[in-house]
Tab-separated table of C-alpha atoms and ligand atoms in Angstrom:
chain	number	residue	atom	x	y	z
A	1	MET	CA	0.020	-0.125	0.187
A	2	ASN	CA	1.061	3.718	-0.565
A	3	VAL	CA	0.448	5.438	2.495
A	4	LEU	CA	0.921	9.180	3.459
A	5	LEU	CA	2.103	10.143	6.889
A	6	LEU	CA	0.902	13.704	7.567
A	7	GLY	CA	3.011	14.520	10.501
A	8	GLY	CA	4.975	11.655	10.054
A	9	THR	CA	8.235	12.758	11.285
A	10	GLY	CA	7.390	13.310	14.756
A	11	PHE	CA	7.537	10.682	17.768
A	12	ILE	CA	4.650	8.393	16.665
A	13	GLY	CA	5.061	9.064	12.787
A	14	THR	CA	8.442	8.010	12.829
A	15	ALA	CA	7.835	4.663	14.848
A	16	LEU	CA	4.437	4.314	12.580
A	17	SER	CA	6.720	4.785	9.190
A	18	GLN	CA	9.644	2.394	10.612
A	19	THR	CA	6.617	-0.349	11.407
A	20	LEU	CA	4.668	0.274	7.990
A	21	GLY	CA	8.106	-0.291	6.308
A	22	ASP	CA	9.090	-2.953	8.091
A	23	ARG	CA	5.392	-4.312	6.808
A	24	SER	CA	6.233	-3.514	3.054
A	25	HIS	CA	4.078	-0.441	2.588
A	26	ASN	CA	5.685	2.495	0.738
A	27	VAL	CA	5.626	5.436	3.154
A	28	THR	CA	5.758	9.338	2.486
A	29	VAL	CA	6.209	11.578	5.241
A	30	VAL	CA	4.871	15.270	5.267
A	31	ALA	CA	6.274	17.780	7.718
A	32	ARG	CA	7.623	21.575	7.618
A	33	ASN	CA	11.038	20.303	8.125
A	34	PRO	CA	11.657	16.919	7.039
A	35	PRO	CA	15.297	15.633	8.384
A	36	ALA	CA	17.234	14.512	5.393
A	37	ASP	CA	17.871	11.172	7.319
A	38	HIS	CA	14.084	10.137	7.642
A	39	ASN	CA	13.059	6.276	7.756
A	40	ALA	CA	10.337	7.039	5.077
A	41	ASP	CA	10.704	5.806	1.677
A	42	SER	CA	10.058	9.712	0.825
A	43	ALA	CA	9.672	12.793	2.802
A	44	ILE	CA	8.215	16.185	1.612
A	45	ALA	CA	8.214	19.615	3.019
A	46	GLY	CA	4.986	21.199	3.109
A	47	ASP	CA	2.601	22.795	5.728
A	48	ILE	CA	-0.912	21.913	6.400
A	49	SER	CA	-1.704	25.442	6.744
A	50	HIS	CA	-0.814	26.154	3.114
A	51	PRO	CA	-2.724	23.215	1.182
A	52	SER	CA	-0.495	23.980	-2.216
A	53	THR	CA	2.669	22.737	-0.652
A	54	ILE	CA	1.364	19.145	0.205
A	55	ARG	CA	-1.235	18.550	-2.668
A	56	SER	CA	1.600	16.683	-4.665
A	57	ALA	CA	2.209	14.321	-1.611
A	58	PHE	CA	-1.623	12.731	-1.969
A	59	GLU	CA	-0.586	11.451	-5.625
A	60	GLY	CA	-1.273	7.574	-5.749
A	61	ILE	CA	-1.969	7.673	-2.115
A	62	ASP	CA	-4.042	4.567	-0.595
A	63	VAL	CA	-4.433	5.233	2.974
A	64	VAL	CA	-3.645	8.771	5.100
A	65	VAL	CA	-3.083	9.002	8.433
A	66	ASN	CA	-3.168	12.601	10.034
A	67	LEU	CA	-0.361	12.879	12.867
A	68	ILE	CA	0.277	16.662	12.748
A	69	ALA	CA	0.333	17.917	15.861
A	70	LEU	CA	0.761	21.174	18.143
A	71	SER	CA	1.748	19.803	21.600
A	72	PRO	CA	-1.010	20.505	24.497
A	73	LEU	CA	1.639	20.739	26.953
A	74	PHE	CA	2.964	24.096	26.265
A	75	ASP	CA	1.259	27.798	24.986
A	76	PRO	CA	1.246	27.280	21.207
A	77	PRO	CA	3.561	29.724	19.464
A	78	ALA	CA	2.386	33.302	18.549
A	79	GLY	CA	0.083	33.410	15.430
A	80	ILE	CA	-0.240	29.725	15.631
A	81	THR	CA	-3.679	28.210	16.978
A	82	HIS	CA	-4.700	24.525	17.854
A	83	ASP	CA	-7.739	25.059	15.793
A	84	GLU	CA	-6.051	26.087	12.699
A	85	VAL	CA	-3.648	23.051	13.250
A	86	HIS	CA	-5.945	20.284	14.373
A	87	ARG	CA	-9.449	21.175	12.916
A	88	GLY	CA	-8.128	23.214	10.173
A	89	GLY	CA	-5.312	21.039	8.968
A	90	THR	CA	-8.042	18.251	9.377
A	91	GLN	CA	-10.239	19.784	7.066
A	92	THR	CA	-7.762	20.338	4.550
A	93	ALA	CA	-6.187	16.638	4.732
A	94	LEU	CA	-9.654	15.406	4.363
A	95	GLY	CA	-10.459	17.513	1.259
A	96	LEU	CA	-7.139	16.774	-0.327
A	97	ALA	CA	-8.226	12.915	0.463
A	98	ASP	CA	-11.010	13.395	-0.913
A	99	ALA	CA	-10.101	14.515	-4.297
A	100	HIS	CA	-7.567	12.146	-5.074
A	101	GLU	CA	-10.155	9.285	-3.966
A	102	VAL	CA	-7.898	8.064	-1.357
A	103	ASP	CA	-9.383	4.615	0.484
A	104	ARG	CA	-8.819	5.338	4.345
A	105	PHE	CA	-8.331	8.196	6.718
A	106	VAL	CA	-6.711	7.516	9.695
A	107	GLN	CA	-7.184	10.140	12.224
A	108	MET	CA	-4.516	10.320	15.331
A	109	SER	CA	-7.351	11.941	17.771
A	110	ALA	CA	-6.423	11.981	21.581
A	111	LEU	CA	-8.395	10.635	25.089
A	112	GLY	CA	-11.208	12.945	25.892
A	113	SER	CA	-11.526	15.230	22.514
A	114	ASP	CA	-14.828	16.957	22.738
A	115	PRO	CA	-16.009	19.665	20.304
A	116	ASP	CA	-17.250	21.453	23.736
A	117	GLY	CA	-14.238	20.357	26.089
A	118	PRO	CA	-12.623	22.213	28.410
A	119	THR	CA	-9.112	23.270	26.767
A	120	ALA	CA	-8.412	24.638	23.086
A	121	TYR	CA	-6.585	21.276	22.218
A	122	ILE	CA	-9.229	18.890	23.459
A	123	ARG	CA	-11.878	21.189	21.397
A	124	ALA	CA	-9.530	21.186	18.296
A	125	LYS	CA	-9.479	17.683	18.311
A	126	GLY	CA	-13.345	16.557	18.993
A	127	ARG	CA	-14.314	19.309	15.662
A	128	ALA	CA	-11.579	17.294	13.905
A	129	GLU	CA	-13.146	13.939	14.919
A	130	GLN	CA	-16.566	15.565	13.810
A	131	LEU	CA	-14.872	16.436	10.496
A	132	VAL	CA	-14.081	12.957	9.786
A	133	ARG	CA	-17.038	11.257	10.606
A	134	GLU	CA	-18.863	13.376	8.460
A	135	SER	CA	-16.996	12.665	5.817
A	136	SER	CA	-17.487	10.109	3.152
A	137	ILE	CA	-14.096	8.748	3.479
A	138	GLU	CA	-13.516	5.482	5.110
A	139	SER	CA	-12.017	6.264	8.641
A	140	VAL	CA	-10.673	4.928	11.708
A	141	ILE	CA	-10.287	7.105	14.770
A	142	ILE	CA	-7.448	6.371	17.277
A	143	ARG	CA	-7.676	8.187	21.096
A	144	PRO	CA	-5.085	7.125	22.630
A	145	SER	CA	-3.959	8.445	26.309
A	146	VAL	CA	-0.347	9.965	26.738
A	147	VAL	CA	2.343	8.257	24.889
A	148	PHE	CA	5.754	7.476	26.079
A	149	GLY	CA	8.648	6.356	24.625
A	150	ASP	CA	12.529	7.662	23.389
A	151	GLY	CA	11.844	11.198	21.719
A	152	GLY	CA	8.554	11.515	23.604
A	153	GLU	CA	7.516	14.724	25.624
A	154	PHE	CA	5.627	13.067	28.538
A	155	VAL	CA	8.508	12.091	30.805
A	156	ASP	CA	10.485	15.157	29.861
A	157	PHE	CA	7.930	17.489	30.778
A	158	THR	CA	7.024	15.509	34.291
A	159	ARG	CA	10.488	16.477	34.721
A	160	LEU	CA	10.177	20.058	33.644
A	161	LEU	CA	7.090	20.278	36.287
A	162	THR	CA	8.637	18.403	39.354
A	163	THR	CA	12.185	18.203	40.988
A	164	PRO	CA	14.096	15.322	42.810
A	165	TYR	CA	13.843	14.877	46.203
A	166	VAL	CA	10.810	17.018	46.999
A	167	THR	CA	8.215	18.379	44.482
A	168	GLY	CA	4.769	20.093	44.606
A	169	LEU	CA	2.420	19.072	42.330
A	170	PRO	CA	-0.954	20.523	41.871
A	171	GLY	CA	-3.821	18.866	43.747
A	172	GLY	CA	-1.160	16.276	45.039
A	173	GLY	CA	-0.208	14.961	41.424
A	174	HIS	CA	-4.061	12.812	41.878
A	175	THR	CA	-4.436	13.298	38.011
A	176	ARG	CA	-4.553	9.783	36.137
A	177	PHE	CA	-3.099	8.759	32.806
A	178	GLN	CA	-2.864	5.184	31.213
A	179	PRO	CA	0.390	6.036	29.414
A	180	ILE	CA	0.972	3.508	26.010
A	181	TRP	CA	4.391	2.821	24.767
A	182	VAL	CA	4.897	4.104	21.196
A	183	GLY	CA	6.586	0.315	20.465
A	184	ASP	CA	2.889	-1.096	21.565
A	185	LEU	CA	1.083	1.622	19.745
A	186	ALA	CA	2.607	1.813	16.358
A	187	PRO	CA	1.852	-2.236	15.537
A	188	LEU	CA	-1.713	-1.017	16.286
A	189	LEU	CA	-1.492	2.046	14.072
A	190	ALA	CA	-0.296	0.000	11.372
A	191	ASP	CA	-3.017	-2.398	11.625
A	192	ALA	CA	-5.677	0.292	11.527
A	193	VAL	CA	-4.220	1.399	8.490
A	194	ALA	CA	-4.166	-1.987	6.459
A	195	GLU	CA	-6.816	-4.265	7.861
A	196	PRO	CA	-10.524	-4.061	6.327
A	197	ALA	CA	-11.713	-5.038	9.749
A	198	HIS	CA	-11.000	-1.492	11.161
A	199	ALA	CA	-13.111	0.163	8.814
A	200	ASP	CA	-15.269	3.086	10.456
A	201	ALA	CA	-13.927	2.366	13.893
A	202	GLU	CA	-13.055	4.376	16.682
A	203	TYR	CA	-10.625	3.349	19.400
A	204	GLU	CA	-9.662	4.451	22.858
A	205	LEU	CA	-6.009	2.974	23.356
A	206	GLY	CA	-4.233	2.886	26.718
A	207	GLY	CA	-1.318	1.227	28.581
A	208	PRO	CA	-1.287	-1.572	30.820
A	209	GLU	CA	-2.266	0.419	33.878
A	210	ALA	CA	-3.819	3.813	35.216
A	211	ILE	CA	-1.126	5.814	37.163
A	212	THR	CA	-1.404	8.790	38.802
A	213	LEU	CA	1.157	11.866	38.313
A	214	ALA	CA	2.413	11.578	41.472
A	215	GLU	CA	3.390	7.668	40.537
A	216	VAL	CA	4.721	9.086	37.459
A	217	THR	CA	6.919	11.259	39.172
A	218	LYS	CA	8.076	8.678	41.864
A	219	HIS	CA	9.032	6.021	38.670
A	220	ILE	CA	11.315	9.019	37.308
A	221	TYR	CA	12.975	9.806	40.678
A	222	ASP	CA	13.561	6.747	42.799
A	223	THR	CA	12.799	8.906	46.030
A	224	VAL	CA	10.854	11.484	45.843
A	225	VAL	CA	8.545	13.464	48.366
A	226	VAL	CA	5.449	14.987	46.805
A	227	LEU	CA	3.933	17.861	48.203
A	228	PRO	CA	0.424	19.126	47.154
A	229	ILE	CA	-0.325	22.427	45.327
A	230	PRO	CA	-3.732	23.255	46.336
A	231	MET	CA	-5.386	23.203	42.813
A	232	ALA	CA	-6.775	26.856	43.539
A	233	LEU	CA	-3.147	28.130	43.889
A	234	ALA	CA	-1.996	26.226	40.964
A	235	LYS	CA	-5.274	27.880	38.711
A	236	ILE	CA	-4.065	31.262	39.965
A	237	GLY	CA	-0.431	30.602	39.209
A	238	LEU	CA	-1.241	28.973	35.723
A	239	THR	CA	-3.983	31.924	35.076
A	240	ILE	CA	-1.093	34.470	35.797
A	241	ALA	CA	1.390	32.551	33.539
A	242	ASP	CA	-1.167	32.850	30.360
A	243	HIS	CA	-0.525	36.449	30.304
A	244	LEU	CA	3.572	36.291	30.419
A	245	SER	CA	5.025	35.315	27.009
A	246	PHE	CA	8.128	33.946	28.660
A	247	VAL	CA	6.538	31.044	30.451
A	248	PRO	CA	5.363	28.410	28.201
A	249	MET	CA	2.405	27.372	29.998
A	250	GLY	CA	-0.694	28.624	30.893
A	251	ILE	CA	-4.611	27.850	32.042
A	252	ASP	CA	-5.094	25.365	29.425
A	253	GLN	CA	-2.277	23.160	31.372
A	254	TYR	CA	-4.077	23.896	34.519
A	255	ARG	CA	-7.336	22.683	33.162
A	256	SER	CA	-6.002	19.794	31.389
A	257	LEU	CA	-4.807	18.462	34.972
A	258	ALA	CA	-8.321	18.929	36.231
A	259	PHE	CA	-9.799	15.289	34.789
A	260	ASP	CA	-8.289	12.110	34.105
A	261	ASN	CA	-6.814	11.062	31.077
A	262	ILE	CA	-7.809	7.398	31.371
A	263	VAL	CA	-9.665	4.712	29.060
A	264	GLU	CA	-13.086	3.336	30.281
A	265	SER	CA	-12.219	-0.058	27.920
A	266	ASN	CA	-9.375	-0.647	26.563
A	267	ASP	CA	-9.683	-1.137	22.761
A	268	VAL	CA	-6.184	-2.572	22.555
A	269	THR	CA	-8.529	-6.053	22.505
A	270	SER	CA	-9.937	-5.122	19.126
A	271	PHE	CA	-6.225	-5.840	17.598
A	272	GLY	CA	-5.977	-9.316	19.383
A	273	VAL	CA	-4.124	-7.455	22.314
A	274	ASP	CA	-4.141	-8.191	26.265
A	275	GLN	CA	-3.400	-4.787	27.946
A	276	GLY	CA	-1.486	-7.064	30.294
A	277	GLU	CA	1.258	-7.793	27.549
A	278	LEU	CA	1.842	-3.853	26.844
A	279	ARG	CA	5.064	-2.378	28.278
A	280	SER	CA	4.541	-0.188	31.669
A	281	LEU	CA	6.195	3.161	32.322
A	282	ALA	CA	7.945	2.008	35.163
A	283	ASP	CA	9.395	-1.108	33.027
A	284	HIS	CA	10.589	1.284	30.214
A	285	LEU	CA	12.456	3.861	32.501
A	286	GLU	CA	14.125	0.960	34.229
A	287	ARG	CA	15.121	-0.507	30.888
A	288	SER	CA	16.104	3.196	29.807
A	289	ARG	CA	18.450	3.023	32.627
A	290	SER	CA	20.219	-0.129	32.394
B	1	NAP	N1	2.215	12.029	22.193
B	1	NAP	C1	1.242	11.692	22.700
B	1	NAP	O1	1.632	11.552	23.939
B	1	NAP	C2	-0.097	11.993	22.087
B	1	NAP	C3	-1.171	11.243	22.747
B	1	NAP	C4	-2.268	11.485	22.317
B	1	NAP	C5	-2.456	11.952	21.299
B	1	NAP	N2	-1.297	12.511	20.483
B	1	NAP	C6	-1.898	12.602	19.098
B	1	NAP	O2	-0.782	11.865	17.920
B	1	NAP	C7	-0.367	12.610	16.871
B	1	NAP	C8	1.118	12.459	16.652
B	1	NAP	O3	1.728	13.084	18.100
B	1	NAP	P1	2.895	13.182	18.236
B	1	NAP	O4	3.615	13.095	19.711
B	1	NAP	O5	4.050	12.273	17.514
B	1	NAP	O6	3.396	14.390	17.722
B	1	NAP	P2	4.990	15.527	17.313
B	1	NAP	O7	5.924	14.428	17.744
B	1	NAP	O8	5.065	16.787	17.934
B	1	NAP	O9	4.757	15.577	15.774
B	1	NAP	C9	4.214	16.319	15.081
B	1	NAP	C10	4.408	16.105	13.632
B	1	NAP	O10	3.520	17.504	12.807
B	1	NAP	C11	4.100	18.096	12.090
B	1	NAP	N3	3.738	19.604	11.558
B	1	NAP	C12	3.535	20.229	12.805
B	1	NAP	N4	2.579	21.418	12.302
B	1	NAP	C13	2.855	21.107	10.840
B	1	NAP	C14	2.231	21.792	9.964
B	1	NAP	N5	1.513	22.979	9.992
B	1	NAP	N6	2.116	21.221	8.582
B	1	NAP	C15	2.910	20.248	8.376
B	1	NAP	N7	3.306	19.261	9.522
B	1	NAP	C16	3.428	19.867	10.715
B	1	NAP	C17	5.603	17.885	12.907
B	1	NAP	O11	6.931	18.264	11.593
B	1	NAP	P3	7.267	19.567	11.602
B	1	NAP	O12	7.837	20.411	12.722
B	1	NAP	O13	8.586	19.615	10.801
B	1	NAP	O14	6.381	20.563	10.888
B	1	NAP	C18	6.000	16.621	12.958
B	1	NAP	O15	6.218	15.663	12.325
B	1	NAP	C19	-0.824	14.102	17.016
B	1	NAP	O16	-2.053	14.061	16.668
B	1	NAP	C20	-1.200	14.214	18.489
B	1	NAP	O17	-2.554	15.024	19.184
B	1	NAP	C21	-0.192	12.358	20.712
């Protein structure tokens, strides 16, 4: 199959490109600044906000995977919005896929995506999902919890938020996540690309366990004492940060810590996988140290 990975040079896209290549698919990646040594068969420089720069990438493509991302962990750079990149980008990608009679569109969404949700990222992801459902193209929507692995942001971001030995966490770090390892996720995405059984399906995917931010912190630092920062105080701090251009976080980061990011039922089973087989964050960190 000829597979186009929009945002295929990123953390998840690079792992997926490798898996698809190993399965003998022909992979093209699109990004604004693709590295010369990327593992895909071809890499095209283009910006989803400027459709003319990516139109040619859709020629002869069977399946498109939309992985273009603006990180929810930090405030977007000036002049770029989640709505433009996630909703607007999906609209552009669907239009080009339709015009080129692509067979399937795989949308990388996120757990909790909701057009009326609490953060700009979650709302844009929810609106993008609506566009995918309304399209006449066969689709698969994937909603993972946080994804970890070499090159991922989750562990580094937690390190940025915390300090070894003693650290303060909003609400004591009780927000729960269900982190999934990129090495476990990529084969599921590759199945979603190619297997007829996944046509028009929507999946919520998580790792083997739900863990709190405090537990994540304790996995990163062997000995750390977590001191609770009252949520009201965290809200005030991040509301002020919203107005400080040199602080890369703001009120949406507070809001995203106010709800859990865990699956109700883990759809890895739809891919013939038992969640008990998946790599845990603790195991991954242990392997990285040894
Ligand atoms: N990582 C997670 O924990 C996680 C969890 C849930 C859902 N997701 C979703 O999974 C998908 C992939 O995430 P990721 O972690 O792999 O993201 P990532 O590492 O930040 O990669 C983003 C990719 O998008 C490209 N890109 C960004 N803006 C673009 C634009 N305007 N035009 C063209 N390409 C653009 C980037 O390359 P350039 O910068 O060179 O353009 C890069 O290839 C996203 O949809 C994300 O929302 C991720």
